GROMACS .gro file of C-alpha atoms in nm:
model
  382
    1MET     CA    1   8.598 -19.336 -12.222
    2PRO     CA    2   8.877 -19.562 -12.095
    3SER     CA    3   8.768 -19.921 -12.044
    4PRO     CA    4   8.732 -20.032 -11.681
    5ARG     CA    5   9.020 -20.232 -11.540
    6ARG     CA    6   8.832 -20.368 -11.239
    7PRO     CA    7   8.569 -20.629 -11.338
    8ARG     CA    8   8.242 -20.659 -11.156
    9PRO     CA    9   8.229 -20.938 -10.895
   10THR     CA   10   7.989 -21.152 -11.096
   11ALA     CA   11   7.791 -21.137 -11.415
   12PRO     CA   12   7.456 -20.964 -11.378
   13VAL     CA   13   7.174 -21.193 -11.277
   14ARG     CA   14   6.912 -21.236 -11.549
   15LEU     CA   15   6.596 -21.077 -11.420
   16ASP     CA   16   6.378 -21.306 -11.630
   17ALA     CA   17   6.557 -21.633 -11.568
   18SER     CA   18   6.394 -21.921 -11.390
   19PRO     CA   19   6.589 -22.139 -11.144
   20GLY     CA   20   6.763 -22.416 -11.332
   21GLY     CA   21   6.643 -22.297 -11.672
   22PRO     CA   22   6.793 -22.081 -11.947
   23ALA     CA   23   6.725 -21.710 -11.955
   24ALA     CA   24   6.529 -21.556 -12.237
   25ALA     CA   25   6.708 -21.294 -12.441
   26ARG     CA   26   6.671 -20.968 -12.255
   27PRO     CA   27   6.876 -20.660 -12.340
   28THR     CA   28   7.095 -20.535 -12.056
   29VAL     CA   29   7.164 -20.174 -11.961
   30ASN     CA   30   7.322 -19.963 -11.692
   31LEU     CA   31   7.075 -19.717 -11.540
   32ALA     CA   32   7.153 -19.350 -11.474
   33LEU     CA   33   6.874 -19.197 -11.263
   34GLN     CA   34   6.835 -18.822 -11.221
   35GLY     CA   35   6.718 -18.654 -10.904
   36GLY     CA   36   6.429 -18.411 -10.881
   37GLY     CA   37   6.230 -18.439 -10.558
   38SER     CA   38   5.883 -18.584 -10.602
   39HIS     CA   39   5.940 -18.583 -10.979
   40GLY     CA   40   6.128 -18.904 -10.903
   41ALA     CA   41   5.786 -19.070 -10.926
   42PHE     CA   42   5.831 -19.039 -11.304
   43THR     CA   43   6.136 -19.264 -11.266
   44TRP     CA   44   5.924 -19.502 -11.058
   45GLY     CA   45   5.693 -19.535 -11.359
   46VAL     CA   46   5.989 -19.594 -11.592
   47LEU     CA   47   6.140 -19.863 -11.368
   48ASP     CA   48   5.802 -20.027 -11.320
   49ARG     CA   49   5.777 -20.072 -11.697
   50LEU     CA   50   6.142 -20.176 -11.749
   51LEU     CA   51   6.103 -20.451 -11.488
   52GLY     CA   52   5.817 -20.605 -11.685
   53ASP     CA   53   5.843 -20.936 -11.866
   54ASP     CA   54   5.937 -20.771 -12.195
   55GLY     CA   55   6.165 -20.513 -12.034
   56LEU     CA   56   6.537 -20.498 -11.965
   57ASP     CA   57   6.804 -20.650 -11.745
   58ILE     CA   58   7.007 -20.418 -11.524
   59ALA     CA   59   7.383 -20.436 -11.484
   60GLY     CA   60   7.446 -20.129 -11.269
   61ILE     CA   61   7.267 -19.826 -11.126
   62SER     CA   62   7.394 -19.471 -11.073
   63GLY     CA   63   7.155 -19.236 -10.899
   64THR     CA   64   7.142 -18.897 -10.734
   65SER     CA   65   6.891 -18.769 -10.478
   66ALA     CA   66   6.550 -18.914 -10.576
   67GLY     CA   67   6.730 -19.124 -10.837
   68ALA     CA   68   6.950 -19.274 -10.566
   69LEU     CA   69   6.643 -19.348 -10.354
   70ASN     CA   70   6.466 -19.513 -10.646
   71GLY     CA   71   6.773 -19.724 -10.715
   72ALA     CA   72   6.818 -19.823 -10.351
   73VAL     CA   73   6.451 -19.915 -10.301
   74MET     CA   74   6.439 -20.113 -10.624
   75LEU     CA   75   6.761 -20.301 -10.547
   76SER     CA   76   6.645 -20.372 -10.191
   77GLY     CA   77   6.325 -20.529 -10.318
   78TYR     CA   78   6.504 -20.717 -10.592
   79VAL     CA   79   6.764 -20.876 -10.361
   80GLN     CA   80   6.503 -20.971 -10.103
   81GLY     CA   81   6.273 -21.117 -10.368
   82HIS     CA   82   6.557 -21.310 -10.529
   83ALA     CA   83   6.644 -21.473 -10.197
   84LYS     CA   84   6.286 -21.596 -10.161
   85GLY     CA   85   6.202 -21.712 -10.512
   86GLY     CA   86   6.466 -21.642 -10.774
   87VAL     CA   87   6.481 -21.362 -11.022
   88THR     CA   88   6.120 -21.384 -11.134
   89SER     CA   89   6.015 -21.310 -10.777
   90ALA     CA   90   6.290 -21.052 -10.755
   91ARG     CA   91   6.148 -20.849 -11.039
   92ALA     CA   92   5.800 -20.850 -10.889
   93ALA     CA   93   5.938 -20.765 -10.545
   94ALA     CA   94   6.133 -20.471 -10.688
   95ARG     CA   95   5.820 -20.330 -10.850
   96GLN     CA   96   5.621 -20.372 -10.529
   97ALA     CA   97   5.899 -20.209 -10.325
   98LEU     CA   98   5.891 -19.899 -10.545
   99HIS     CA   99   5.513 -19.875 -10.519
  100ASP     CA  100   5.521 -19.908 -10.140
  101PHE     CA  101   5.796 -19.647 -10.107
  102TRP     CA  102   5.613 -19.381 -10.309
  103ARG     CA  103   5.284 -19.460 -10.137
  104ASP     CA  104   5.458 -19.404  -9.803
  105VAL     CA  105   5.603 -19.076  -9.931
  106SER     CA  106   5.254 -18.959 -10.026
  107GLN     CA  107   5.116 -19.043  -9.684
  108HIS     CA  108   5.377 -18.818  -9.523
  109GLY     CA  109   5.323 -18.531  -9.763
  110PRO     CA  110   5.264 -18.262  -9.498
  111LEU     CA  111   5.610 -18.340  -9.359
  112PHE     CA  112   5.779 -18.285  -9.694
  113SER     CA  113   5.604 -17.974  -9.821
  114PRO     CA  114   5.435 -17.659  -9.692
  115LEU     CA  115   5.092 -17.783  -9.795
  116THR     CA  116   4.925 -18.063  -9.987
  117ILE     CA  117   4.683 -18.066 -10.276
  118GLN     CA  118   4.388 -18.288 -10.215
  119SER     CA  119   4.325 -18.570 -10.461
  120ASN     CA  120   3.962 -18.471 -10.513
  121GLY     CA  121   4.040 -18.313 -10.849
  122LEU     CA  122   4.012 -17.946 -10.749
  123LEU     CA  123   4.364 -17.860 -10.858
  124ARG     CA  124   4.472 -18.167 -11.052
  125ASN     CA  125   4.533 -17.969 -11.370
  126GLN     CA  126   4.807 -17.766 -11.206
  127PHE     CA  127   4.990 -17.953 -10.929
  128ASN     CA  128   5.233 -17.658 -10.888
  129PHE     CA  129   5.273 -17.487 -10.550
  130ASP     CA  130   5.395 -17.146 -10.666
  131GLN     CA  131   5.032 -17.036 -10.707
  132PHE     CA  132   4.998 -17.043 -10.328
  133PRO     CA  133   5.120 -16.752 -10.110
  134ALA     CA  134   5.220 -17.007  -9.844
  135TYR     CA  135   5.476 -17.162 -10.077
  136GLN     CA  136   5.619 -16.823 -10.177
  137TRP     CA  137   5.648 -16.722  -9.812
  138LEU     CA  138   5.815 -17.046  -9.715
  139ASN     CA  139   6.060 -17.015 -10.004
  140LEU     CA  140   6.163 -16.667  -9.891
  141PHE     CA  141   6.182 -16.786  -9.530
  142MET     CA  142   6.427 -17.062  -9.621
  143ARG     CA  143   6.642 -16.812  -9.811
  144ALA     CA  144   6.655 -16.584  -9.506
  145PHE     CA  145   6.715 -16.851  -9.239
  146SER     CA  146   6.938 -17.157  -9.263
  147PRO     CA  147   6.825 -17.507  -9.156
  148TYR     CA  148   7.067 -17.471  -8.864
  149GLU     CA  149   6.845 -17.186  -8.743
  150PHE     CA  150   6.490 -17.299  -8.819
  151ASN     CA  151   6.559 -17.673  -8.770
  152PRO     CA  152   6.826 -17.693  -8.498
  153LEU     CA  153   6.733 -18.054  -8.412
  154ASN     CA  154   6.791 -18.149  -8.777
  155LEU     CA  155   6.460 -18.332  -8.807
  156ASN     CA  156   6.419 -18.500  -9.144
  157PRO     CA  157   6.109 -18.717  -9.196
  158LEU     CA  158   6.257 -18.857  -9.517
  159ARG     CA  159   6.508 -19.054  -9.310
  160ASP     CA  160   6.228 -19.252  -9.145
  161VAL     CA  161   6.074 -19.332  -9.483
  162VAL     CA  162   6.410 -19.442  -9.622
  163ARG     CA  163   6.472 -19.658  -9.315
  164ARG     CA  164   6.142 -19.837  -9.373
  165HIS     CA  165   6.205 -19.915  -9.740
  166VAL     CA  166   6.581 -19.949  -9.792
  167ASP     CA  167   6.766 -20.260  -9.676
  168VAL     CA  168   7.131 -20.151  -9.661
  169PRO     CA  169   7.268 -20.509  -9.634
  170ALA     CA  170   7.065 -20.590  -9.946
  171LEU     CA  171   7.241 -20.303 -10.126
  172HIS     CA  172   7.575 -20.457 -10.033
  173ALA     CA  173   7.451 -20.796 -10.155
  174GLY     CA  174   7.336 -20.637 -10.480
  175CYS     CA  175   7.690 -20.516 -10.541
  176GLU     CA  176   7.876 -20.823 -10.418
  177THR     CA  177   7.669 -21.125 -10.519
  178CYS     CA  178   7.417 -21.014 -10.781
  179GLY     CA  179   7.652 -20.815 -11.000
  180ILE     CA  180   7.431 -20.506 -10.982
  181PRO     CA  181   7.636 -20.231 -10.817
  182LEU     CA  182   7.465 -19.916 -10.696
  183PHE     CA  183   7.649 -19.582 -10.717
  184VAL     CA  184   7.515 -19.292 -10.508
  185THR     CA  185   7.651 -18.940 -10.562
  186ALA     CA  186   7.676 -18.665 -10.299
  187THR     CA  187   7.859 -18.330 -10.301
  188SER     CA  188   8.137 -18.258 -10.053
  189VAL     CA  189   8.073 -17.923  -9.884
  190ARG     CA  190   8.445 -17.874  -9.820
  191THR     CA  191   8.584 -17.952 -10.166
  192GLY     CA  192   8.282 -17.898 -10.390
  193GLN     CA  193   8.363 -18.232 -10.554
  194ALA     CA  194   8.143 -18.534 -10.608
  195ARG     CA  195   8.183 -18.840 -10.391
  196VAL     CA  196   8.040 -19.166 -10.518
  197PHE     CA  197   7.932 -19.416 -10.252
  198THR     CA  198   7.919 -19.781 -10.357
  199GLY     CA  199   7.977 -20.129 -10.217
  200PRO     CA  200   8.052 -20.125  -9.843
  201THR     CA  201   8.037 -19.743  -9.829
  202LEU     CA  202   7.665 -19.747  -9.911
  203SER     CA  203   7.465 -19.648  -9.607
  204GLU     CA  204   7.152 -19.471  -9.494
  205ASP     CA  205   7.362 -19.157  -9.444
  206ALA     CA  206   7.496 -19.178  -9.800
  207LEU     CA  207   7.141 -19.181  -9.936
  208MET     CA  208   7.041 -18.891  -9.711
  209ALA     CA  209   7.350 -18.696  -9.820
  210SER     CA  210   7.264 -18.747 -10.186
  211ALA     CA  211   6.920 -18.593 -10.124
  212CYS     CA  212   7.028 -18.315  -9.885
  213LEU     CA  213   6.908 -17.978 -10.014
  214PRO     CA  214   7.126 -17.722  -9.833
  215PHE     CA  215   6.847 -17.466  -9.787
  216VAL     CA  216   6.619 -17.728  -9.629
  217PHE     CA  217   6.838 -17.967  -9.428
  218GLN     CA  218   7.169 -17.954  -9.246
  219ALA     CA  219   7.465 -18.112  -9.421
  220VAL     CA  220   7.494 -18.488  -9.365
  221GLU     CA  221   7.822 -18.576  -9.195
  222ILE     CA  222   8.000 -18.895  -9.305
  223ASP     CA  223   8.349 -18.976  -9.176
  224GLY     CA  224   8.385 -18.620  -9.051
  225GLU     CA  225   8.294 -18.469  -9.390
  226GLY     CA  226   7.978 -18.271  -9.465
  227TYR     CA  227   7.777 -18.352  -9.778
  228TRP     CA  228   7.498 -18.185  -9.974
  229ASP     CA  229   7.275 -18.296 -10.259
  230GLY     CA  230   7.465 -18.482 -10.530
  231GLY     CA  231   7.280 -18.296 -10.804
  232TYR     CA  232   7.531 -18.012 -10.786
  233THR     CA  233   7.817 -18.233 -10.907
  234GLY     CA  234   7.651 -18.530 -11.078
  235ASN     CA  235   7.285 -18.552 -11.172
  236PRO     CA  236   7.343 -18.836 -11.217
  237ALA     CA  237   7.712 -18.926 -11.234
  238ILE     CA  238   7.778 -19.127 -11.550
  239TYR     CA  239   8.146 -19.204 -11.501
  240PRO     CA  240   8.104 -19.481 -11.236
  241LEU     CA  241   7.906 -19.680 -11.491
  242ILE     CA  242   8.185 -19.631 -11.745
  243TYR     CA  243   8.480 -19.718 -11.526
  244GLN     CA  244   8.332 -19.971 -11.283
  245THR     CA  245   8.111 -20.187 -11.503
  246ASP     CA  246   8.188 -20.383 -11.820
  247LEU     CA  247   7.871 -20.286 -12.006
  248SER     CA  248   7.869 -20.022 -12.282
  249ASP     CA  249   7.493 -19.945 -12.277
  250ILE     CA  250   7.377 -19.664 -12.047
  251LEU     CA  251   7.011 -19.566 -12.015
  252LEU     CA  252   6.954 -19.219 -11.871
  253VAL     CA  253   6.618 -19.146 -11.708
  254ARG     CA  254   6.603 -18.767 -11.732
  255LEU     CA  255   6.362 -18.562 -11.520
  256ASN     CA  256   6.476 -18.202 -11.560
  257PRO     CA  257   6.372 -18.030 -11.885
  258MET     CA  258   6.670 -17.903 -12.081
  259GLN     CA  259   6.492 -17.585 -12.183
  260ARG     CA  260   6.199 -17.364 -12.088
  261GLU     CA  261   6.049 -17.127 -12.341
  262ASP     CA  262   5.960 -16.840 -12.108
  263THR     CA  263   6.215 -16.609 -11.947
  264PRO     CA  264   6.137 -16.595 -11.572
  265THR     CA  265   6.059 -16.252 -11.429
  266ARG     CA  266   5.962 -16.326 -11.067
  267SER     CA  267   6.252 -16.372 -10.826
  268ILE     CA  268   6.123 -16.712 -10.718
  269ASP     CA  269   6.107 -16.827 -11.082
  270ILE     CA  270   6.456 -16.695 -11.151
  271ILE     CA  271   6.595 -16.891 -10.855
  272ASP     CA  272   6.413 -17.205 -10.966
  273ARG     CA  273   6.543 -17.179 -11.324
  274LEU     CA  274   6.897 -17.123 -11.198
  275SER     CA  275   6.863 -17.440 -10.989
  276GLU     CA  276   6.751 -17.635 -11.296
  277ILE     CA  277   7.047 -17.506 -11.497
  278THR     CA  278   7.289 -17.587 -11.215
  279PHE     CA  279   7.151 -17.938 -11.174
  280ASN     CA  280   7.183 -18.003 -11.548
  281ALA     CA  281   7.535 -17.860 -11.582
  282SER     CA  282   7.729 -18.165 -11.462
  283LEU     CA  283   7.527 -18.398 -11.685
  284ILE     CA  284   7.588 -18.176 -11.988
  285SER     CA  285   7.960 -18.173 -11.909
  286GLU     CA  286   7.975 -18.553 -11.897
  287MET     CA  287   7.771 -18.580 -12.216
  288ARG     CA  288   8.014 -18.344 -12.388
  289ALA     CA  289   8.307 -18.567 -12.288
  290ILE     CA  290   8.126 -18.884 -12.401
  291HIS     CA  291   8.039 -18.722 -12.734
  292PHE     CA  292   8.402 -18.617 -12.784
  293VAL     CA  293   8.537 -18.968 -12.717
  294LYS     CA  294   8.275 -19.125 -12.945
  295LYS     CA  295   8.379 -18.885 -13.221
  296LEU     CA  296   8.748 -18.972 -13.178
  297LEU     CA  297   8.665 -19.343 -13.187
  298ARG     CA  298   8.456 -19.295 -13.499
  299ASP     CA  299   8.751 -19.118 -13.663
  300ASP     CA  300   8.992 -19.398 -13.553
  301ARG     CA  301   9.192 -19.154 -13.345
  302LEU     CA  302   9.170 -19.358 -13.024
  303ASP     CA  303   9.255 -19.718 -12.938
  304ARG     CA  304   8.928 -19.910 -12.932
  305GLY     CA  305   9.089 -20.160 -12.698
  306ARG     CA  306   9.130 -19.896 -12.429
  307TYR     CA  307   8.818 -19.684 -12.475
  308LYS     CA  308   8.452 -19.777 -12.463
  309ASN     CA  309   8.229 -19.687 -12.752
  310LEU     CA  310   7.926 -19.618 -12.534
  311HIS     CA  311   7.573 -19.686 -12.650
  312MET     CA  312   7.368 -19.405 -12.498
  313HIS     CA  313   6.993 -19.425 -12.443
  314MET     CA  314   6.748 -19.187 -12.278
  315ILE     CA  315   6.391 -19.194 -12.152
  316ALA     CA  316   6.234 -18.855 -12.089
  317ASP     CA  317   5.907 -18.671 -12.148
  318ASP     CA  318   5.969 -18.298 -12.173
  319GLU     CA  319   5.622 -18.233 -12.309
  320GLY     CA  320   5.462 -18.412 -12.018
  321MET     CA  321   5.696 -18.281 -11.747
  322THR     CA  322   5.747 -17.917 -11.852
  323PRO     CA  323   5.411 -17.798 -11.709
  324PHE     CA  324   5.532 -17.902 -11.363
  325ASN     CA  325   5.772 -17.635 -11.239
  326ALA     CA  326   6.024 -17.654 -10.955
  327SER     CA  327   5.761 -17.587 -10.689
  328SER     CA  328   5.584 -17.913 -10.778
  329LYS     CA  329   5.893 -18.109 -10.669
  330PHE     CA  330   5.763 -18.058 -10.314
  331ASN     CA  331   5.417 -18.194 -10.402
  332THR     CA  332   5.377 -18.545 -10.265
  333ASP     CA  333   5.003 -18.575 -10.317
  334TRP     CA  334   4.919 -18.930 -10.427
  335ALA     CA  335   4.722 -18.807 -10.729
  336PHE     CA  336   5.028 -18.616 -10.850
  337LEU     CA  337   5.267 -18.905 -10.789
  338GLN     CA  338   5.033 -19.138 -10.979
  339GLU     CA  339   5.024 -18.892 -11.270
  340LEU     CA  340   5.404 -18.883 -11.278
  341HIS     CA  341   5.413 -19.264 -11.262
  342ARG     CA  342   5.173 -19.278 -11.557
  343LEU     CA  343   5.392 -19.043 -11.760
  344GLY     CA  344   5.706 -19.244 -11.680
  345HIS     CA  345   5.541 -19.579 -11.756
  346ARG     CA  346   5.410 -19.445 -12.087
  347ALA     CA  347   5.748 -19.298 -12.185
  348ALA     CA  348   5.929 -19.624 -12.104
  349ASP     CA  349   5.671 -19.829 -12.294
  350ALA     CA  350   5.713 -19.610 -12.604
  351TRP     CA  351   6.093 -19.632 -12.576
  352LEU     CA  352   6.087 -20.012 -12.544
  353HIS     CA  353   5.866 -20.051 -12.849
  354GLU     CA  354   6.092 -19.830 -13.058
  355HIS     CA  355   6.441 -19.903 -12.928
  356ARG     CA  356   6.455 -20.229 -12.728
  357ASN     CA  357   6.613 -20.427 -13.011
  358THR     CA  358   6.883 -20.162 -13.060
  359VAL     CA  359   7.028 -20.207 -12.710
  360GLY     CA  360   7.374 -20.359 -12.730
  361GLN     CA  361   7.419 -20.245 -13.089
  362ASP     CA  362   7.402 -19.867 -13.108
  363SER     CA  363   7.292 -19.546 -12.935
  364THR     CA  364   6.927 -19.448 -12.960
  365PHE     CA  365   6.961 -19.071 -12.930
  366ASP     CA  366   7.205 -18.811 -13.057
  367ILE     CA  367   7.405 -18.650 -12.775
  368GLU     CA  368   7.493 -18.340 -12.975
  369SER     CA  369   7.138 -18.244 -13.065
  370ALA     CA  370   6.995 -18.341 -12.724
  371PHE     CA  371   7.255 -18.179 -12.496
  372LEU     CA  372   7.509 -17.970 -12.683
  373GLN     CA  373   7.307 -17.753 -12.919
  374ALA     CA  374   7.040 -17.498 -12.846
  375PRO     CA  375   6.734 -17.615 -13.044
  376PRO     CA  376   6.551 -17.346 -13.244
  377ARG     CA  377   6.255 -17.183 -13.082
  378PRO     CA  378   5.919 -17.303 -13.210
  379GLY     CA  379   5.824 -17.125 -13.529
  380THR     CA  380   6.179 -17.025 -13.621
  381PRO     CA  381   6.383 -17.176 -13.907
  382GLY     CA  382   6.569 -17.493 -13.805
   0.00000   0.00000   0.00000
């Protein structure tokens, strides 16, 4: 990838530094945060662990949909905490901000989904909604009627939650003074292209646009242009981290499983699997380009002074997340969100123990095997 020509405003603030004292050695990464509805609570768990004392520093954040919300909430808390007590307080404030945001989401569950699953343990082993006729009916209803018909007032309870937990001026400060830019991706309805909001263009509307599912909510209008969920064109967008930051290490927090073993037969399952494939397509395309450039650099066929040799990292838990199908992305029950947080925290902890010392030196996963090849089915020759 070509090296960025525009430097960041300042060097990234060390999240573990103390005022007036030297910072301990902490690896630094750019974060790329996928979207996925309530599955974003997995990312909450990952970020909660990465912000720990033996975690990582953050140089930039690119997020889509729930990933954008996680990034915005975390950066809001971080900037506010830093203003009060330096970066040590900032890290704690960022973790608390994420907790408070997801707790608020859980308390407004009935506004986000057709029904809720009680946290008394009755259905905790499943957490999927497709077992309920009400969910299947609602899914068909939203395919038959547009949000302009069944929600003419364009009511969106998520906007109120975002307003309570995202400090837009703090996002601008994060970009301008802390050296931690946030990049939020949305999809232009008119052109079908991605638009990345950052710096002064970051706004409440930009976050809502990035999370705007077209079958559920009306397009978000910004500067006369309508926008839908950014997952269609960048889930998340990697290229802003390549071109607009100096760092070569990118850590992807992936929510959507790359494969599912069973071929769907119900119409609702077919639609859900198509959505997963669509939301992974842009990421696979960017990974293919990154892999190609890395190969050319390795073969000395590109100028290393003009192209970044990216160090790619990834935290995911396909085994833990695969049982939760697309219907569970509407489940905001606190027990479910806590389970996702636990999975994310555990995955990040395992990754840190295995790969933390490799950051800044090399990639910690192979792009080709993870994204560009179909792995053999279980039980078949490799």
